[in-house]
Coordinates of C-alpha atoms and ligand atoms in Angstrom, one line a residue:
X212 CA 84.4 -6.4 50.6
X213 CA 83.1 -2.5 52.5
X214 CA 85.8 -0.6 53.0
X215 CA 86.7 0.7 56.2
X216 CA 86.5 4.4 56.0
X217 CA 83.1 3.6 54.3
X218 CA 82.4 1.0 57.4
X219 CA 82.8 3.7 59.3
X220 CA 79.9 6.2 58.3
X221 CA 77.3 3.5 58.4
X222 CA 75.0 2.8 61.4
X223 CA 76.1 0.2 63.6
X224 CA 74.3 -3.5 61.9
X225 CA 72.2 -4.6 64.8
X226 CA 70.5 -8.1 63.8
X227 CA 67.5 -6.6 63.1
X228 CA 68.6 -4.4 60.4
X229 CA 70.2 -7.4 58.8
X230 CA 68.5 -9.3 55.9
X231 CA 68.5 -13.2 55.0
X232 CA 68.6 -12.9 50.6
X233 CA 69.7 -16.5 50.3
X234 CA 65.7 -17.6 49.8
X235 CA 64.5 -14.8 48.3
X236 CA 62.6 -15.0 45.1
X237 CA 63.6 -12.2 42.2
X238 CA 61.7 -12.2 39.1
X239 CA 61.9 -9.6 36.0
X240 CA 58.6 -9.5 33.8
X241 CA 57.7 -6.9 31.3
X242 CA 54.6 -6.0 31.7
X243 CA 52.5 -4.1 29.5
X244 CA 48.5 -2.5 28.4
X245 CA 47.2 -4.0 31.8
X246 CA 43.8 -2.6 32.5
X247 CA 44.5 0.6 33.8
X248 CA 43.8 2.0 37.2
X249 CA 43.3 5.1 39.3
X250 CA 46.0 7.2 39.0
X251 CA 47.7 7.5 42.5
X252 CA 46.0 10.3 44.7
X253 CA 48.7 9.5 47.4
X254 CA 52.2 9.2 46.5
X255 CA 54.8 11.9 47.6
X256 CA 57.0 13.7 50.0
X257 CA 59.7 15.4 49.4
X258 CA 63.4 15.1 51.5
X259 CA 64.4 17.7 53.0
X260 CA 67.5 18.9 52.1
X261 CA 69.1 19.5 55.2
X262 CA 70.9 22.9 53.2
X263 CA 70.3 26.2 55.6
X264 CA 70.5 29.2 53.6
X265 CA 70.6 32.1 56.3
X266 CA 71.6 35.4 55.0
X267 CA 69.6 37.2 58.3
X268 CA 71.4 39.9 59.5
X269 CA 70.7 38.6 63.2
X270 CA 72.3 34.9 62.5
X271 CA 71.0 32.7 65.5
X272 CA 73.1 29.6 66.9
X273 CA 73.4 26.5 64.5
X274 CA 71.1 24.6 66.3
X275 CA 67.9 26.8 66.1
X276 CA 68.6 28.4 62.3
X277 CA 67.7 24.1 61.3
X278 CA 64.5 23.6 60.0
X279 CA 62.2 22.3 63.0
X280 CA 61.5 19.5 60.6
X281 CA 64.8 18.2 61.2
X282 CA 65.1 19.2 64.5
X283 CA 61.9 17.1 65.6
X284 CA 63.8 14.3 64.3
X285 CA 66.9 14.2 65.4
X286 CA 69.1 15.5 68.7
X287 CA 72.2 15.5 67.4
X288 CA 73.4 16.6 64.0
X289 CA 77.2 16.5 63.4
X290 CA 78.0 17.4 60.2
X291 CA 75.9 20.4 59.1
X292 CA 77.0 23.5 56.7
X293 CA 76.0 26.2 56.5
X294 CA 75.8 28.0 53.2
X295 CA 75.6 31.6 53.6
X296 CA 74.0 33.6 50.7
X297 CA 74.8 37.4 50.0
X298 CA 71.9 38.0 47.6
X299 CA 70.3 40.9 47.7
X300 CA 67.1 40.0 49.7
X301 CA 68.5 40.0 53.1
X302 CA 66.7 42.2 56.0
X303 CA 69.4 45.2 55.8
X304 CA 68.8 45.8 51.9
X305 CA 65.4 44.9 51.2
X306 CA 64.1 48.2 52.6
X307 CA 65.7 49.8 50.1
X308 CA 62.2 51.3 48.0
X309 CA 63.8 50.1 44.2
X310 CA 64.2 46.7 44.9
X311 CA 61.4 44.5 44.0
X312 CA 61.5 41.9 45.6
X313 CA 58.1 42.0 47.3
X314 CA 59.5 42.9 50.4
X315 CA 59.8 46.8 50.0
X316 CA 56.4 47.8 51.2
X317 CA 56.7 49.0 54.3
X318 CA 55.0 52.6 53.7
X319 CA 52.2 51.4 52.2
X320 CA 51.0 48.3 54.8
X321 CA 51.4 46.6 58.2
X322 CA 53.7 43.9 56.8
X323 CA 54.9 42.5 53.6
X324 CA 54.0 39.0 54.4
X325 CA 50.9 38.0 56.7
X326 CA 50.5 34.1 57.1
X327 CA 47.6 32.8 58.5
X328 CA 48.2 29.0 59.8
X329 CA 51.5 28.3 61.5
X330 CA 51.9 24.5 60.3
X331 CA 54.6 23.0 58.4
X332 CA 53.6 25.3 54.8
X333 CA 53.0 28.6 56.8
X334 CA 56.5 28.7 59.0
X335 CA 58.2 27.7 56.3
X336 CA 57.1 30.3 54.2
X337 CA 57.4 33.4 56.7
X338 CA 60.3 32.0 58.2
X339 CA 62.5 32.0 54.5
X340 CA 60.0 35.4 53.7
X341 CA 61.6 37.0 56.9
X342 CA 65.0 35.8 56.4
X343 CA 64.9 37.2 52.5
X344 CA 64.2 40.5 54.5
X345 CA 60.6 40.9 54.2
X346 CA 58.3 41.8 57.3
X347 CA 56.5 39.0 58.2
X348 CA 53.4 38.2 60.6
X349 CA 51.8 34.8 61.5
X350 CA 48.7 34.1 63.1
X351 CA 48.2 31.0 64.7
X352 CA 45.1 29.9 66.9
X353 CA 45.3 29.0 70.0
X354 CA 46.9 25.3 71.1
X355 CA 45.0 22.4 71.7
X356 CA 45.7 18.6 71.3
X357 CA 42.5 17.8 69.8
X358 CA 42.3 20.6 66.9
X359 CA 38.7 22.6 65.9
X360 CA 37.3 26.0 64.0
X361 CA 38.9 28.2 67.1
X362 CA 41.6 25.6 68.4
X363 CA 45.4 24.5 67.0
X364 CA 48.7 25.7 67.9
X365 CA 52.4 26.5 66.5
X366 CA 53.6 23.8 64.5
X367 CA 50.3 22.2 63.2
X368 CA 48.9 19.2 62.3
X369 CA 52.9 17.5 61.6
X370 CA 53.6 18.2 65.1
X371 CA 50.8 18.2 66.8
X372 CA 48.3 15.5 65.7
X373 CA 50.3 14.1 62.8
X374 CA 53.5 12.7 61.4
X375 CA 55.7 13.0 64.8
X376 CA 52.6 12.2 67.8
X377 CA 51.7 9.1 65.3
X378 CA 55.5 8.2 64.4
X379 CA 56.4 8.3 68.5
X380 CA 53.0 6.0 68.8
X381 CA 54.3 3.8 66.0
X382 CA 58.1 3.6 67.5
X383 CA 56.0 2.1 71.2
X384 CA 53.9 -0.2 69.8
X385 CA 57.0 -1.8 67.6
X386 CA 58.5 -3.3 71.1
X387 CA 55.9 -5.9 70.8
X388 CA 57.0 -7.2 67.7
X389 CA 60.3 -7.6 68.9
X390 CA 59.6 -8.9 72.6
X391 CA 58.1 -11.6 70.3
X392 CA 61.0 -11.4 67.9
X393 CA 64.0 -11.8 70.8
X394 CA 62.3 -15.5 71.9
X395 CA 64.1 -16.6 68.9
X396 CA 67.5 -14.7 70.0
X397 CA 67.4 -16.8 73.7
X398 CA 65.5 -13.9 75.4
X399 CA 63.5 -14.9 78.1
X400 CA 61.1 -13.1 80.3
X401 CA 60.1 -14.5 83.6
X402 CA 56.9 -12.2 83.0
X403 CA 55.1 -10.7 79.9
X404 CA 56.1 -7.2 79.9
X405 CA 53.6 -4.8 80.4
X406 CA 52.7 -1.5 79.1
X407 CA 51.8 1.9 80.2
X408 CA 49.7 4.0 77.9
X409 CA 49.6 6.6 80.5
X410 CA 53.3 7.1 80.0
X411 CA 53.4 6.9 76.6
X412 CA 50.6 9.8 76.1
X413 CA 52.1 12.1 78.6
X414 CA 56.2 11.3 77.7
X415 CA 54.6 12.2 74.0
X416 CA 52.9 15.2 74.9
X417 CA 56.2 16.7 76.4
X418 CA 57.9 15.9 73.5
X419 CA 55.2 17.9 71.8
X420 CA 55.6 20.6 73.7
X421 CA 59.7 20.7 73.4
X422 CA 59.3 21.1 69.7
X423 CA 56.3 23.6 70.0
X424 CA 58.8 26.1 71.5
X425 CA 61.0 24.7 68.9
X426 CA 59.0 26.4 66.5
X427 CA 57.9 29.3 68.4
X428 CA 61.9 30.1 68.7
X429 CA 62.6 29.0 65.1
X430 CA 59.7 32.3 64.3
X431 CA 61.0 34.7 66.7
X432 CA 65.2 34.0 65.8
X433 CA 63.6 35.3 62.5
X434 CA 61.8 38.4 63.3
X435 CA 58.3 37.0 62.2
X436 CA 55.4 38.5 64.3
X437 CA 53.4 35.6 65.9
X438 CA 50.1 36.3 66.3
X439 CA 47.9 33.9 68.5
X440 CA 44.2 33.8 67.4
X441 CA 42.0 33.1 64.7
X442 CA 42.8 34.7 60.8
X443 CA 40.4 35.7 58.6
X444 CA 41.0 37.8 55.1
X445 CA 39.3 40.8 55.0
X446 CA 40.2 42.4 51.8
X447 CA 42.9 41.6 49.3
X448 CA 45.3 43.3 51.6
X449 CA 43.9 43.2 55.0
X450 CA 43.9 40.5 57.6
X451 CA 41.8 40.3 61.3
X452 CA 42.6 38.3 64.3
X453 CA 40.7 39.0 67.0
X454 CA 39.3 42.1 65.9
X455 CA 42.4 43.8 65.4
X456 CA 43.2 44.5 61.3
X457 CA 46.6 44.0 60.0
X458 CA 47.6 45.1 56.3
X459 CA 50.1 43.4 53.8
X460 CA 51.3 43.7 50.6
X461 CA 50.9 39.8 50.3
X462 CA 48.8 37.0 52.0
X463 CA 49.5 33.6 52.8
X464 CA 47.0 31.3 53.3
X465 CA 48.2 28.3 55.5
X466 CA 45.6 26.6 57.0
X467 CA 45.9 23.1 56.7
X468 CA 43.1 20.6 56.9
X469 CA 40.9 18.8 59.4
X470 CA 39.7 15.4 59.9
X471 CA 36.3 14.8 58.1
X472 CA 33.6 12.0 59.9
X473 CA 30.6 10.8 57.1
X474 CA 27.2 11.6 58.2
X475 CA 25.8 8.5 59.9
X476 CA 23.8 8.9 62.9
X477 CA 25.7 8.6 66.4
X478 CA 28.6 10.7 64.3
X479 CA 29.3 12.4 67.7
X480 CA 29.8 9.1 69.8
X481 CA 33.4 8.8 67.2
X482 CA 37.0 9.6 67.4
X483 CA 39.4 10.7 64.5
X484 CA 43.3 10.8 64.2
X485 CA 42.8 13.8 66.9
X486 CA 41.4 11.9 69.7
X487 CA 43.3 8.7 68.8
X488 CA 46.5 10.1 69.7
X489 CA 45.6 11.6 73.2
X490 CA 42.9 8.9 74.5
X491 CA 42.9 8.6 78.5
X492 CA 43.4 5.1 78.0
X493 CA 44.0 2.6 75.5
X494 CA 40.6 0.8 74.6
X495 CA 40.6 -2.7 74.7
X496 CA 39.0 -3.3 71.6
X497 CA 39.1 -0.5 68.8
X498 CA 37.1 -0.8 65.3
X499 CA 38.7 2.2 62.7
X500 CA 37.1 2.6 59.1
X501 CA 38.8 3.6 56.7
X502 CA 41.5 1.8 54.1
X503 CA 44.1 5.1 53.9
X504 CA 47.2 5.7 55.3
X505 CA 46.2 6.6 58.8
X506 CA 43.8 4.2 59.7
X507 CA 46.7 1.5 59.1
X508 CA 49.1 3.1 60.8
X509 CA 46.2 3.4 63.5
X510 CA 45.4 0.2 63.2
X511 CA 48.8 -1.1 63.9
X512 CA 49.6 1.2 67.0
X513 CA 46.2 -0.1 68.8
X514 CA 47.0 -3.9 67.7
X515 CA 50.9 -3.7 68.6
X516 CA 50.2 -2.3 72.2
X517 CA 47.2 -4.7 72.4
X518 CA 44.3 -4.0 71.7
X519 CA 41.9 -6.0 69.4
X520 CA 41.7 -4.2 66.1
X521 CA 39.0 -4.5 63.7
X522 CA 39.0 -2.7 60.0
X523 CA 36.3 -1.3 57.8
X524 CA 37.2 -0.6 54.9
X525 CA 34.7 0.0 52.1
X526 CA 36.6 -1.6 48.5
X527 CA 38.3 -4.4 48.1
X528 CA 41.7 -3.3 49.2
X529 CA 43.8 -1.1 51.1
X530 CA 45.3 1.9 50.4
X531 CA 43.7 3.2 47.5
X532 CA 46.6 4.7 45.0
X533 CA 49.5 2.5 46.1
X534 CA 50.7 -0.1 43.9
X535 CA 48.3 -2.9 44.0
X536 CA 51.3 -5.8 44.8
X537 CA 52.1 -3.2 48.0
X538 CA 48.7 -3.3 48.5
X539 CA 48.2 -6.7 49.0
X540 CA 51.3 -7.9 50.3
X541 CA 50.7 -5.2 53.5
X542 CA 46.9 -6.1 54.0
X543 CA 48.1 -10.3 54.5
X544 CA 51.1 -9.2 57.3
X545 CA 48.3 -7.2 59.0
X546 CA 45.8 -10.1 59.1
X547 CA 48.8 -11.7 59.9
X548 CA 50.0 -9.9 62.7
X549 CA 46.6 -10.1 63.9
X550 CA 43.9 -7.2 62.7
X551 CA 40.7 -8.3 61.4
X552 CA 39.9 -6.7 58.4
X553 CA 36.1 -6.1 57.3
X554 CA 36.0 -5.4 53.3
X555 CA 33.8 -4.0 51.7
X556 CA 32.1 -3.0 54.6
X557 CA 31.0 0.9 55.1
X558 CA 29.4 2.3 58.1
X559 CA 25.8 3.0 58.6
X560 CA 25.5 3.9 62.0
X561 CA 26.9 4.3 65.5
X562 CA 25.2 3.4 69.1
X563 CA 25.7 3.4 72.3
X564 CA 25.2 0.0 74.2
X565 CA 25.6 -1.4 77.4
X566 CA 28.3 -0.9 79.8
X567 CA 29.4 2.2 77.6
X568 CA 30.7 0.4 74.8
X569 CA 29.5 1.6 70.9
X570 CA 27.7 -0.4 67.9
X571 CA 29.2 0.1 64.7
X572 CA 26.3 -1.1 62.0
X573 CA 27.6 -1.2 58.9
X574 CA 26.2 -2.3 55.2
X575 CA 27.1 -6.3 56.0
X576 CA 27.0 -6.6 60.0
X577 CA 27.6 -5.0 63.2
X578 CA 30.5 -4.8 65.4
X579 CA 30.9 -4.1 69.4
X580 CA 33.9 -2.1 70.5
X581 CA 35.5 0.1 73.2
X582 CA 36.3 3.0 70.7
X583 CA 35.1 3.5 67.1
X584 CA 37.7 5.5 65.1
X585 CA 36.7 7.0 61.3
X586 CA 40.0 7.6 59.0
X587 CA 37.8 8.7 56.3
X588 CA 39.7 11.4 55.2
X589 CA 40.4 15.2 55.5
X590 CA 39.1 18.5 54.6
X591 CA 41.1 21.8 54.3
X592 CA 40.1 24.4 56.4
X593 CA 38.8 27.1 54.1
X594 CA 35.5 27.7 56.0
X595 CA 34.9 31.2 57.4
X596 CA 38.3 32.8 56.6
X597 CA 36.2 34.9 54.5
X598 CA 38.0 33.2 50.9
X599 CA 34.9 33.2 49.1
X600 CA 33.6 37.0 49.9
X601 CA 37.1 38.3 48.5
X602 CA 36.6 36.3 45.6
X603 CA 39.5 33.4 46.2
X604 CA 38.4 30.5 43.7
X605 CA 38.3 26.7 45.4
X606 CA 37.6 23.2 43.8
X607 CA 34.7 21.1 44.4
X608 CA 36.3 20.4 47.5
X609 CA 36.6 23.6 49.0
X610 CA 40.7 23.7 48.4
X611 CA 42.0 26.9 47.3
X612 CA 42.8 26.8 44.0
X613 CA 46.9 27.7 42.9
X614 CA 48.6 28.0 39.5
X615 CA 52.6 26.2 39.6
X616 CA 53.9 29.3 42.2
X617 CA 50.9 28.6 44.7
X618 CA 49.7 31.6 43.6
X619 CA 45.0 31.7 44.1
X620 CA 42.9 33.9 41.5
X621 CA 43.9 37.1 43.4
X622 CA 47.5 38.1 43.1
X623 CA 48.5 39.2 46.7
X624 CA 46.9 36.1 47.7
X625 CA 49.0 32.9 47.9
X626 CA 48.4 29.7 49.7
X627 CA 50.3 26.4 50.8
X628 CA 50.0 23.0 52.1
X629 CA 47.3 20.9 52.7
X630 CA 44.5 23.9 51.9
X631 CA 45.3 23.7 48.2
X632 CA 45.3 19.7 48.2
X633 CA 48.0 19.2 45.8
X634 CA 49.8 16.5 48.1
X635 CA 49.0 16.5 51.2
X636 CA 52.3 15.3 53.2
X637 CA 54.7 17.6 55.5
X638 CA 57.4 17.6 53.1
X639 CA 55.7 19.2 50.3
X640 CA 54.1 22.2 52.2
X641 CA 57.1 23.0 53.4
X642 CA 58.7 22.5 49.6
X643 CA 55.9 25.0 48.6
X644 CA 56.3 27.5 51.4
X645 CA 59.8 27.6 50.3
X646 CA 59.0 28.0 46.8
X647 CA 57.4 31.0 47.7
X648 CA 59.4 32.7 49.9
X649 CA 61.7 32.7 47.3
X650 CA 59.5 34.0 44.2
X651 CA 58.0 36.6 46.0
X652 CA 60.9 37.8 47.8
X653 CA 64.0 36.3 47.3
X654 CA 63.8 37.4 43.4
X655 CA 63.3 33.9 42.1
X656 CA 60.8 32.1 39.7
X657 CA 60.7 28.8 42.1
X658 CA 57.9 26.3 41.6
X659 CA 57.4 23.7 43.5
X660 CA 58.0 20.5 42.2
X661 CA 55.5 16.8 43.0
X662 CA 57.2 14.7 40.7
X663 CA 59.0 11.8 42.1
X664 CA 58.4 12.5 45.3
X665 CA 58.8 9.4 48.0
X666 CA 56.3 8.5 50.8
X667 CA 56.0 6.5 54.1
X668 CA 53.5 4.6 55.3
X669 CA 54.3 3.6 58.7
X670 CA 52.7 0.1 58.5
X671 CA 54.3 -2.4 60.7
X672 CA 55.4 -3.7 58.1
X673 CA 56.7 -0.2 56.9
X674 CA 56.2 0.9 53.1
X675 CA 58.6 3.3 51.6
X676 CA 57.5 4.2 47.5
X677 CA 58.7 6.6 44.9
X678 CA 57.7 7.3 41.7
X679 CA 55.2 5.1 40.1
X680 CA 53.6 2.5 40.2
X681 CA 53.0 -0.6 37.6
X682 CA 49.9 0.3 37.0
X683 CA 50.7 3.8 36.2
X684 CA 53.9 3.2 34.4
X685 CA 51.8 0.4 32.7
X686 CA 49.1 3.4 31.7
X687 CA 52.0 6.1 30.7
X688 CA 55.2 4.2 29.0
X689 CA 54.3 1.4 26.4
X690 CA 57.0 -1.1 27.7
X691 CA 57.8 -1.5 30.6
X692 CA 60.0 -4.6 32.7
X693 CA 59.1 -5.2 36.4
X694 CA 61.2 -6.4 38.7
X695 CA 60.0 -7.9 42.4
X696 CA 61.6 -10.1 44.8
X697 CA 59.5 -11.6 47.8
X698 CA 61.4 -12.9 51.0
X699 CA 62.1 -14.0 54.0
X700 CA 63.8 -11.4 56.2
X701 CA 66.9 -12.7 57.8
X702 CA 66.1 -11.8 61.5
X703 CA 62.8 -13.9 60.9
X704 CA 64.8 -17.0 60.2
X705 CA 65.6 -17.2 63.9
X706 CA 62.3 -15.1 65.4
X707 CA 60.5 -17.9 63.4
X708 CA 57.4 -15.2 62.5
X709 CA 55.6 -15.1 59.4
X710 CA 57.5 -11.8 58.2
X711 CA 57.9 -11.0 54.8
X712 CA 60.0 -8.3 53.0
X713 CA 58.8 -6.8 49.0
X714 CA 60.7 -4.8 47.0
X715 CA 59.4 -4.0 43.0
X716 CA 61.2 -1.8 40.8
X717 CA 59.4 -0.9 37.5
X718 CA 61.7 0.3 34.8
X719 CA 61.1 1.9 31.0
X720 CA 62.1 -0.9 28.5
X721 CA 63.2 2.0 26.5
X722 CA 65.3 4.7 28.1
X723 CA 66.5 2.0 31.3
X724 CA 65.4 4.8 33.4
X725 CA 63.9 3.8 36.6
X726 CA 60.2 4.6 37.0
X727 CA 59.1 3.7 40.7
X728 CA 60.6 1.6 43.3
X729 CA 58.5 0.5 46.0
X730 CA 59.3 -1.8 49.4
X731 CA 57.5 -3.1 52.2
X732 CA 59.6 -4.3 55.0
X733 CA 61.6 -3.1 58.0
X734 CA 63.0 0.0 57.5
X735 CA 61.7 0.7 54.0
X736 CA 61.2 4.1 54.5
X737 CA 64.9 5.3 55.5
X738 CA 66.2 2.7 52.7
X739 CA 63.2 4.6 50.1
X740 CA 64.6 8.1 50.9
X741 CA 68.2 7.4 49.0
X742 CA 66.6 6.1 46.3
X743 CA 64.3 8.8 45.8
X744 CA 67.1 11.1 45.2
X745 CA 68.7 8.5 42.5
X746 CA 65.1 8.1 41.2
X747 CA 65.0 12.1 41.0
X748 CA 68.5 12.5 39.7
X749 CA 67.9 9.9 36.8
X750 CA 68.4 6.3 38.2
X751 CA 68.9 3.6 35.5
X752 CA 68.6 0.1 35.4
X753 CA 72.1 0.0 34.6
X754 CA 73.0 2.2 37.1
X755 CA 71.4 -0.7 39.6
X756 CA 73.5 -3.1 38.5
X757 CA 76.9 -1.8 38.6
X758 CA 75.8 -1.0 42.2
X759 CA 78.0 -3.2 45.1
X760 CA 75.1 -4.1 47.1
X761 CA 76.2 -3.9 51.1
X762 CA 75.5 -7.3 52.9
X763 CA 74.0 -8.6 54.5
X764 CA 71.0 -5.9 54.1
X765 CA 67.6 -6.2 53.0
X766 CA 68.5 -3.0 50.9
X767 CA 71.0 -4.7 48.6
X768 CA 68.4 -6.5 47.5
X769 CA 67.3 -4.1 45.3
X770 CA 70.7 -3.3 43.3
X771 CA 70.8 -7.2 42.9
X772 CA 67.0 -8.1 41.4
X773 CA 68.1 -10.4 38.6
X774 CA 66.9 -10.3 35.0
X775 CA 65.2 -14.0 34.4
X776 CA 61.7 -13.3 32.4
X777 CA 59.2 -15.0 34.7
Ligands
FAD837 C1 47.6 11.8 61.9 C2 48.7 12.2 60.5 C3 49.7 11.9 60.3 C4 50.5 12.1 59.1 N1 51.8 11.5 59.1 C5 52.0 12.2 58.1 C6 53.4 11.7 57.7 O1 53.8 10.3 58.3 N2 54.0 12.4 56.9 C7 53.6 13.3 55.8 O2 54.8 14.0 55.8 N3 52.7 13.8 56.7 C8 51.7 13.6 57.0 N4 50.6 13.9 57.4 C9 50.3 15.1 56.8 C10 50.9 16.6 56.9 O3 50.6 16.4 58.8 C11 50.7 17.7 56.7 O4 50.3 17.3 55.4 C12 50.9 18.6 57.0 O5 50.8 19.0 58.1 C13 50.3 20.2 56.5 O6 51.1 21.2 56.5 P1 50.1 22.8 56.7 O7 51.6 23.4 56.9 O8 49.6 22.4 54.9 O9 49.4 22.3 57.5 P2 49.2 22.4 59.1 O10 50.3 21.7 59.2 O11 47.5 21.3 59.2 O12 48.8 23.8 59.7 C14 47.7 24.6 59.9 C15 47.8 25.1 60.5 O13 46.7 26.2 60.6 C16 46.4 26.8 61.8 N5 44.9 27.3 61.3 C17 43.4 26.9 60.6 N6 43.0 28.1 60.3 C18 43.4 28.5 61.2 C19 42.7 30.6 60.8 N7 41.6 30.2 60.7 N8 43.7 31.5 61.6 C20 45.1 31.0 62.1 N9 45.4 29.9 62.2 C21 44.5 28.6 61.8 C22 46.3 25.3 62.1 O14 45.7 25.7 63.8 C23 46.9 24.8 61.7 O15 47.9 24.8 62.9 C24 49.8 13.5 58.6 C25 48.7 13.5 59.0 C26 47.7 13.5 59.9 C27 46.5 14.3 59.8

């Protein structure tokens, strides 16, 4: 029985969060020496650790001092402890020239830190640097829903064209499945529910405006000077915005990246994720090119909202870099929901046909639709930034090369977030921004830790993952135990829908340490966040075996994986 004290902290268990585990098939198998597979190119995201540190003299009200990342997800957070720190890096103390925290350069430069790009990484770094006593300016392009060389907006990709609007649309589209599920639970509708795309988009845009305001307010209450315009580096200590020059002891480049479209004829007709989040109307039939997480998430959104969705994947499977079984199970589940997969098909041209429709020509055939979306990759925004002229080294993908502290080959120029193409996720940009601020202005040497960072894919069903895939674990460790469970969730027993849940735990047989946890199924991202903490803290299989489950949930399966060899 779950103690009463604990129950009070649990979210209300609704039928949607309850799972029926009795028909699950759990298995353990020792696996080793499989063919080496490519290493994971995408795997990670960190937890925001919800422990705001403020030593700013003008401490703002509690809600303002919260990280915007947390604010954007929560309207109400009842249990927040604010820890005030009294290190020497405060604004008042740092004005002393003898304090070597990078913030004692007032006489020589206009600013201690000039940040180019006010997205996740830039805002986090600027705010923390200011809180540590630095005089900080940040520049950002004017707001627009579609990003370009000259348009962006405070908040960056995550807030305006990524995580947030995408998740809001995922929420909107999920109702379709829930309506279907509800029939098995006795709900009867006199007419089929209809969806109004323009309401969803307009509500989403209002929320984005609110978040832009939150970000601006966070910067201003930290004392950061926000300058609107395109930033460019002129020399190791000078940046230029709108023709005006600003000198700084340190320059941070946090300009992120933008969607790229391959050079096929007719590419001017296609849209990317930027436009897909702000279409004037929902396409009746959409052709999506790409097999990565953005392609799959948008396939789920349009499928849920009623569009016919065709997904063109260059390879034999979706989600390269993810666990092989996860890749297969997700594709199977999406196909059951009606998404039509075209594997091993690459785009060759896009043409306009009758009624304004578009024809996508591939190496294997063609398909006509109302809209063609390319989710074929993103490139760092390093063009026309003055980087080459000043001597900052880039890699072959155009990303800024940095050391483990996010410093470029020049001592005064640093870079964080997607522009460095390390792990292109918001919480990683936040972590890198904070580590930079602590290192340069907090008299601490803090390296961002890119190991065991969890991530999610908001497909329907979603994926949650942390640590190594089975293929990576086998490559790295000689003796690996793999526990899997593939079962019908309790909700599906009454809904009658073909939904499945899948879980996998990978264990180093020598040390008993958990190397990876992967899940496909309802609430997988929420469940995996907790497991990520445990994996990071050194979770072993013995710990899991001694943990009592919460019943009836899907998550309890992760604590009950039985040890029967297959
Ligand atoms: C569709 C989509 C969905 C995503 N979903 C998720 C998700 O679910 N979870 C997750 O963790 N991550 C997700 N991401 C990735 C996430 O958005 C990025 O990793 C994150 O935003 C990177 O932050 P950043 O600070 O490096 O760059 P950005 O947030 O891109 O910020 C860079 C800023 O710099 C500005 N800028 C560019 N050039 C200049 C210049 N010359 N002068 C001034 N300003 C400039 C830009 O306008 C922009 O505002 C998603 C991305 C996309 C595209």
